[in-house]
mmCIF file of C-alpha atoms in Angstrom:
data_model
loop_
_atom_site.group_PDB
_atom_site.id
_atom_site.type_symbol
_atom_site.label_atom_id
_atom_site.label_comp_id
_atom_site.label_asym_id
_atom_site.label_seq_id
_atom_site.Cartn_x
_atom_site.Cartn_y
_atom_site.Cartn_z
ATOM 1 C CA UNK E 1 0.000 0.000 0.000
ATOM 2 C CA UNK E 2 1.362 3.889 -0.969
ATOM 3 C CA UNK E 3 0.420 6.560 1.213
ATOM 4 C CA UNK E 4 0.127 9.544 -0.461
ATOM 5 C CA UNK E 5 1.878 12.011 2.190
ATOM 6 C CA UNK E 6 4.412 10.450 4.937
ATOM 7 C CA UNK E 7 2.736 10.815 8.344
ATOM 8 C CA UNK E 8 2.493 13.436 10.531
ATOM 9 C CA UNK E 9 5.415 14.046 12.411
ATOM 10 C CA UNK E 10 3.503 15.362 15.492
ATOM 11 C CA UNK E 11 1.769 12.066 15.224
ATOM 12 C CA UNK E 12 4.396 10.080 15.324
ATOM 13 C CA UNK E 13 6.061 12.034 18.142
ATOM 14 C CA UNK E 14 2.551 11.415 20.351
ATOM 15 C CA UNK E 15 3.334 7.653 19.122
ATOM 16 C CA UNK E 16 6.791 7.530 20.351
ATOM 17 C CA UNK E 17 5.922 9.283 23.717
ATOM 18 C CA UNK E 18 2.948 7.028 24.568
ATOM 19 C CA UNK E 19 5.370 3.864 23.855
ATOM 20 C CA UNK E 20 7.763 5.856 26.578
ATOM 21 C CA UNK E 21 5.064 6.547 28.783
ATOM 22 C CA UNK E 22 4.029 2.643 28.869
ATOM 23 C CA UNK E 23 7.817 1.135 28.918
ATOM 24 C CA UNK E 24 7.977 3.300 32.155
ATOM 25 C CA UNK E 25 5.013 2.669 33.647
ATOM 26 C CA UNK E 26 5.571 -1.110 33.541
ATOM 27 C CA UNK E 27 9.808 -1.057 33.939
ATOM 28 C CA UNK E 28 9.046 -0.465 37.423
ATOM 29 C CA UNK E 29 6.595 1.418 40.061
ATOM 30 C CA UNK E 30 6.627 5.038 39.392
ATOM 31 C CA UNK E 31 9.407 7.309 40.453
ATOM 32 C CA UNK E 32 8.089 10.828 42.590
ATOM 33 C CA UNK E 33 9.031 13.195 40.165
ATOM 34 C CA UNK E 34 7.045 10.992 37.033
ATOM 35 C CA UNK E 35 4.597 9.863 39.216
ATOM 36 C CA UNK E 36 3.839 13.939 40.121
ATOM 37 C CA UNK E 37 3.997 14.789 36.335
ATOM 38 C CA UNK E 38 1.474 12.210 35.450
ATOM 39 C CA UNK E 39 -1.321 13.366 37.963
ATOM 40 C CA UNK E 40 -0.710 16.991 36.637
ATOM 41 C CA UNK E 41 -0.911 15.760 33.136
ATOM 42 C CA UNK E 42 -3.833 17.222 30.803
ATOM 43 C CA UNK E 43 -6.512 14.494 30.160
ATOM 44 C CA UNK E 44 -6.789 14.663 26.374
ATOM 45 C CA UNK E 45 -5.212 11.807 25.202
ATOM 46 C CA UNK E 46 -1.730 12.557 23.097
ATOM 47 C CA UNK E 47 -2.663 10.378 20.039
ATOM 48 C CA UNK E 48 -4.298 10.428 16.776
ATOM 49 C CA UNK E 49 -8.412 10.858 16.989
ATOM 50 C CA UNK E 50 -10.123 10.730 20.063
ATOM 51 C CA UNK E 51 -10.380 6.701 21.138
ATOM 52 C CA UNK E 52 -8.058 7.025 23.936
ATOM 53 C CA UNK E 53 -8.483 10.337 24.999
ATOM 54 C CA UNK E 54 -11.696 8.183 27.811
ATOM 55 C CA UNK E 55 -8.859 5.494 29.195
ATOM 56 C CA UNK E 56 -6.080 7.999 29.486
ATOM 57 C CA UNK E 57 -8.182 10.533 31.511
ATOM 58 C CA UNK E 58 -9.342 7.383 33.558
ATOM 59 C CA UNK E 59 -5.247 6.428 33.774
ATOM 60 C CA UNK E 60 -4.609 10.075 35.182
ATOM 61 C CA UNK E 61 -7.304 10.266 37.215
ATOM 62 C CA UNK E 62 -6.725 7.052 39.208
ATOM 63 C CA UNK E 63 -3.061 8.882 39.655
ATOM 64 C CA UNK E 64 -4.826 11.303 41.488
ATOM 65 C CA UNK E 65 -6.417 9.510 43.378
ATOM 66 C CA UNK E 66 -3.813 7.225 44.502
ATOM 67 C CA UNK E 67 -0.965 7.775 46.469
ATOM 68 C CA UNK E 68 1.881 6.752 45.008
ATOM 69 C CA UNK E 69 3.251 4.574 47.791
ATOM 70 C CA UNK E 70 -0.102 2.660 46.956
ATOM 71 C CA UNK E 71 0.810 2.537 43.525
ATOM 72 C CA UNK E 72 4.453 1.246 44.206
ATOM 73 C CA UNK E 73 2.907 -1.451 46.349
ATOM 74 C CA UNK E 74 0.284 -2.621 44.059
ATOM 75 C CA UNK E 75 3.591 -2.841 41.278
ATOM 76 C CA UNK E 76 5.072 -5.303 43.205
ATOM 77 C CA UNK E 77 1.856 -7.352 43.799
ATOM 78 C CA UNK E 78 1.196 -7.746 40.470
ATOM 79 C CA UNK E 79 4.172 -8.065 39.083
ATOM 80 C CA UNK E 80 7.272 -8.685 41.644
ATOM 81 C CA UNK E 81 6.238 -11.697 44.056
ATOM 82 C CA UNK E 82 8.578 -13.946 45.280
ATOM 83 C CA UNK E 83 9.217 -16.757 43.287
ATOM 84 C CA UNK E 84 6.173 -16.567 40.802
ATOM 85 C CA UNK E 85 4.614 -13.404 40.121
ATOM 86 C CA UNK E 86 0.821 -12.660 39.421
ATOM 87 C CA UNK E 87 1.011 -11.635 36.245
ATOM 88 C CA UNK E 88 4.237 -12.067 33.871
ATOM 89 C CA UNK E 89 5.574 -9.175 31.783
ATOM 90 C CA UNK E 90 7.276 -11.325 29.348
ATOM 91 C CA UNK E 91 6.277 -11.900 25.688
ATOM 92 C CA UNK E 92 7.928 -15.685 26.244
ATOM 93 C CA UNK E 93 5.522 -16.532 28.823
ATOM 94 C CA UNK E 94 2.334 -15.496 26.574
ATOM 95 C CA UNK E 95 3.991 -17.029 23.438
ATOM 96 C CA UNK E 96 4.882 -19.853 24.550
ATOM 97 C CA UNK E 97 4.417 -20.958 28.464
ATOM 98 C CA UNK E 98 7.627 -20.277 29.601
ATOM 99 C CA UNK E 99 10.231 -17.800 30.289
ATOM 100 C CA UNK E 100 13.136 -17.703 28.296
ATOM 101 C CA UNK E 101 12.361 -19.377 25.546
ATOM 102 C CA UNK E 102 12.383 -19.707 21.601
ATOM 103 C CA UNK E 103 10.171 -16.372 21.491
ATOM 104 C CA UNK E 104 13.087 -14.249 23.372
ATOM 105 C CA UNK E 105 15.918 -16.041 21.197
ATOM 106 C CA UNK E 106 14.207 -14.878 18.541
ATOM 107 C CA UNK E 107 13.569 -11.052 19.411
ATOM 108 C CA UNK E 108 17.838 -11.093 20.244
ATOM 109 C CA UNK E 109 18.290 -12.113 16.570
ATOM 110 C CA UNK E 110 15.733 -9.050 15.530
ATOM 111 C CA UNK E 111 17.617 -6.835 17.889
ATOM 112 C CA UNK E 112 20.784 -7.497 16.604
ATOM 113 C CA UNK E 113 19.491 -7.134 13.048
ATOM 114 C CA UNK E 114 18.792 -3.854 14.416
ATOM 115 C CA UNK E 115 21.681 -3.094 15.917
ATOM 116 C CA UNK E 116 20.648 -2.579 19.324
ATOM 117 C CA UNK E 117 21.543 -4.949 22.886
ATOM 118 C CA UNK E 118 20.582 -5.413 26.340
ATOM 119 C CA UNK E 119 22.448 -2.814 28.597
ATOM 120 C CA UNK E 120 24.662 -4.170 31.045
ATOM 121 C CA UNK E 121 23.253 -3.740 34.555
ATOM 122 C CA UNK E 122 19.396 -3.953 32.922
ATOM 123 C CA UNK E 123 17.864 -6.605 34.998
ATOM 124 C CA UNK E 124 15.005 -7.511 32.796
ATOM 125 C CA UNK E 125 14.805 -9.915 29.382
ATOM 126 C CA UNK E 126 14.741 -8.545 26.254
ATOM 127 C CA UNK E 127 11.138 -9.539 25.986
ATOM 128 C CA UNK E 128 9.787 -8.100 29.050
ATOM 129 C CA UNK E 129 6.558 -5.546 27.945
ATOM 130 C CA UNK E 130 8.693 -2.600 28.810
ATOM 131 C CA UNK E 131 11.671 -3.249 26.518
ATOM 132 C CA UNK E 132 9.547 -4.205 23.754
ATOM 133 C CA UNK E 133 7.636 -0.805 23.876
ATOM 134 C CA UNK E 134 11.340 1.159 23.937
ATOM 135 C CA UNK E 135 12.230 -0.617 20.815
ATOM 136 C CA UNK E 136 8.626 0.831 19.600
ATOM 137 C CA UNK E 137 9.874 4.449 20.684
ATOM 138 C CA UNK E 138 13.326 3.946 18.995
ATOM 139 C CA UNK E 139 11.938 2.897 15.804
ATOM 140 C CA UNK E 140 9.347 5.442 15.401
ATOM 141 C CA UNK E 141 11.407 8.174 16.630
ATOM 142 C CA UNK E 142 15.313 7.861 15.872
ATOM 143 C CA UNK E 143 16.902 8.983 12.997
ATOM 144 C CA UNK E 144 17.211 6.028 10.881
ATOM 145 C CA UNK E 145 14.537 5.819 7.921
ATOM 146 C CA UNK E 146 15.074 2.563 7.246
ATOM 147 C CA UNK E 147 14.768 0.963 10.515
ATOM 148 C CA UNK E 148 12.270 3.566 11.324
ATOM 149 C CA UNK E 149 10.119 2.865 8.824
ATOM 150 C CA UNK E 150 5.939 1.715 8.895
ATOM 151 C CA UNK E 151 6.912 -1.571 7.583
ATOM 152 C CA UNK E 152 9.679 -2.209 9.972
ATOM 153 C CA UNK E 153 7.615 -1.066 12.620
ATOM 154 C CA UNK E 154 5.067 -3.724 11.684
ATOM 155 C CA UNK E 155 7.349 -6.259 11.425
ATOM 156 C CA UNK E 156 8.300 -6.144 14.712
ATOM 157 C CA UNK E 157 5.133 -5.241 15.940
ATOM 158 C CA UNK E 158 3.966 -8.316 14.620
ATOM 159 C CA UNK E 159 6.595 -10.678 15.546
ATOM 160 C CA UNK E 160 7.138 -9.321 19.423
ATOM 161 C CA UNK E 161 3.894 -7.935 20.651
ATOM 162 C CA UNK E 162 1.055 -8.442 18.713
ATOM 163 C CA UNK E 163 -0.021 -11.847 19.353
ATOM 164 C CA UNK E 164 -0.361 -11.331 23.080
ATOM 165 C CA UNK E 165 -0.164 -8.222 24.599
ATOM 166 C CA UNK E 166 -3.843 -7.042 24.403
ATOM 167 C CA UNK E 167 -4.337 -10.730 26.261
ATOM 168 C CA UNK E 168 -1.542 -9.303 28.898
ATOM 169 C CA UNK E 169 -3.867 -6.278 29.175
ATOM 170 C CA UNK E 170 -6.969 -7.707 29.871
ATOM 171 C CA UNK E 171 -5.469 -10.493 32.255
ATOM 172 C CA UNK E 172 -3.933 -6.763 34.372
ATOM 173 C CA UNK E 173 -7.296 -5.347 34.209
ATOM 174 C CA UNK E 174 -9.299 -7.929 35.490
ATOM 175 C CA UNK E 175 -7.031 -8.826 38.246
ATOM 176 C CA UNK E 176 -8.668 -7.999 41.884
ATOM 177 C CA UNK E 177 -5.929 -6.646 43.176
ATOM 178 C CA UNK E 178 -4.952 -3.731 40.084
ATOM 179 C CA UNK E 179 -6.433 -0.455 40.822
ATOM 180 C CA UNK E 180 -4.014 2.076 39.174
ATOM 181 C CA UNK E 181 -2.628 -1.002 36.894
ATOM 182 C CA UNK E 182 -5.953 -1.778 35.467
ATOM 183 C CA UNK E 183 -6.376 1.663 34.120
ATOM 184 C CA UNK E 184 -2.749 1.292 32.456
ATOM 185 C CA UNK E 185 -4.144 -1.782 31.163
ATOM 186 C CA UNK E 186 -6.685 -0.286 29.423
ATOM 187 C CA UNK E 187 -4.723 2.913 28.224
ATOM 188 C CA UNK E 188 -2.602 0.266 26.837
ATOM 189 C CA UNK E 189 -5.365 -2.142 25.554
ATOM 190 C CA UNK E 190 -6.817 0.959 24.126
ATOM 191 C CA UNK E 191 -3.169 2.121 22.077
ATOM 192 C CA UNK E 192 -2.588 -1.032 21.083
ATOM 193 C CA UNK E 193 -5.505 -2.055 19.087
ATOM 194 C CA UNK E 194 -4.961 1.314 17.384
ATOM 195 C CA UNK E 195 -1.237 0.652 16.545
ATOM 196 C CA UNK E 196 -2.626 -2.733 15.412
ATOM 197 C CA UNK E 197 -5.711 -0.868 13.410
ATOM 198 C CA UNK E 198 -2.802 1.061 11.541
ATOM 199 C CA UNK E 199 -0.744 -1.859 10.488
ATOM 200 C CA UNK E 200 -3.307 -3.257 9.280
ATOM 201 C CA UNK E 201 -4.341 -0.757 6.950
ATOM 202 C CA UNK E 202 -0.271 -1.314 5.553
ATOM 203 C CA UNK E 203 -1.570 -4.345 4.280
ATOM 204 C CA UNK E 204 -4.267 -3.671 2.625
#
């Protein structure tokens, strides 16, 4: 498919931001100074057309709401634990069952293809939710057009997140104990199916 104009470059700034918003937001429990700039955040949704502009004002408002000590300690709940956590992060586990498997071998070929590595000191797999959506934000925003492009965003898109992660989103929403989490959830259930929406159309 040809597009007649290349897209919007606010656009795909919003895009790259939200992916940055989410890889924080499920790296770790929110920091102070992030957690203060969220609850202060306007409640129009920074994306294209108005479908997420309902689930991010319901995202910041639960930030207001809740302190962020609470929020910190619902993080680990869901997603710490000792031993086995309640809900996994990792694309492996969705794909197929178990942590490091063939799914995460695979996305370290892709990232190498790309030219990017795990930094030393990062604790997580190259597959956990967060890392996948800072590849998103590199490829939409850097500077290279060819790794940067629509159809190599799809690609990996397709190959790293799109098979499970609106299943990870619902599974964080309707978990008892996610307050703040299950309005990420839905922020992010909300995003993705419009990323996916937009690949889609590459295709036809």
């Amino acid at each position: 498919m040809q597009f007649s104009s290349p897209p919007d470059d606010r656009e795909e700034l919003a895009r790259a931001e939200i992916y940055g918003l989410l890889a924080q937001l499920f790296m770790v429990a929110p920091a102070p100074e992030f957690y203060e700039q969220l609850r202060v955040a306007p409640t129009e949704a920074p994306t294209r057309g108005g479908l997420l502009e309902a689930s991010f004002g319901e995202l910041v408002a639960s930030a207001r709401r809740l302190s962020r000590e609470a929020v910190a300690s619902e993080y680990d709940a869901l997603f710490q634990g000792i031993g086995k956590p309640e809900i996994f992060l990792y694309g492996s586990f969705h794909l197929a069952g178990t942590v490091n498997d063939k799914p995460l071998v695979q996305l370290r070929h892709d990232l190498r293809a790309l030219g990017l590595e795990r930094a030393d000191g990062h604790g997580e797999t190259e597959d956990h939710l967060a890392s996948l959506c800072e590849v998103m934000r590199y490829l939409i925003a850097g500077d290279d057009p060819v790794l940067g492009s629509l159809v190599a965003q799809q690609r990996f898109h397709a190959a790293h997140l799109g098979d499970w992660v609106s299943r990870l989103c619902e599974q964080v929403a309707a978990h008892p104990q996610a307050d703040f989490y299950r309005t990420v959830a839905l922020f992010a259930r909300d995003f993705f199916a419009v990323e996916q929406q937009a690949f889609d159309l590459l295709d036809g």
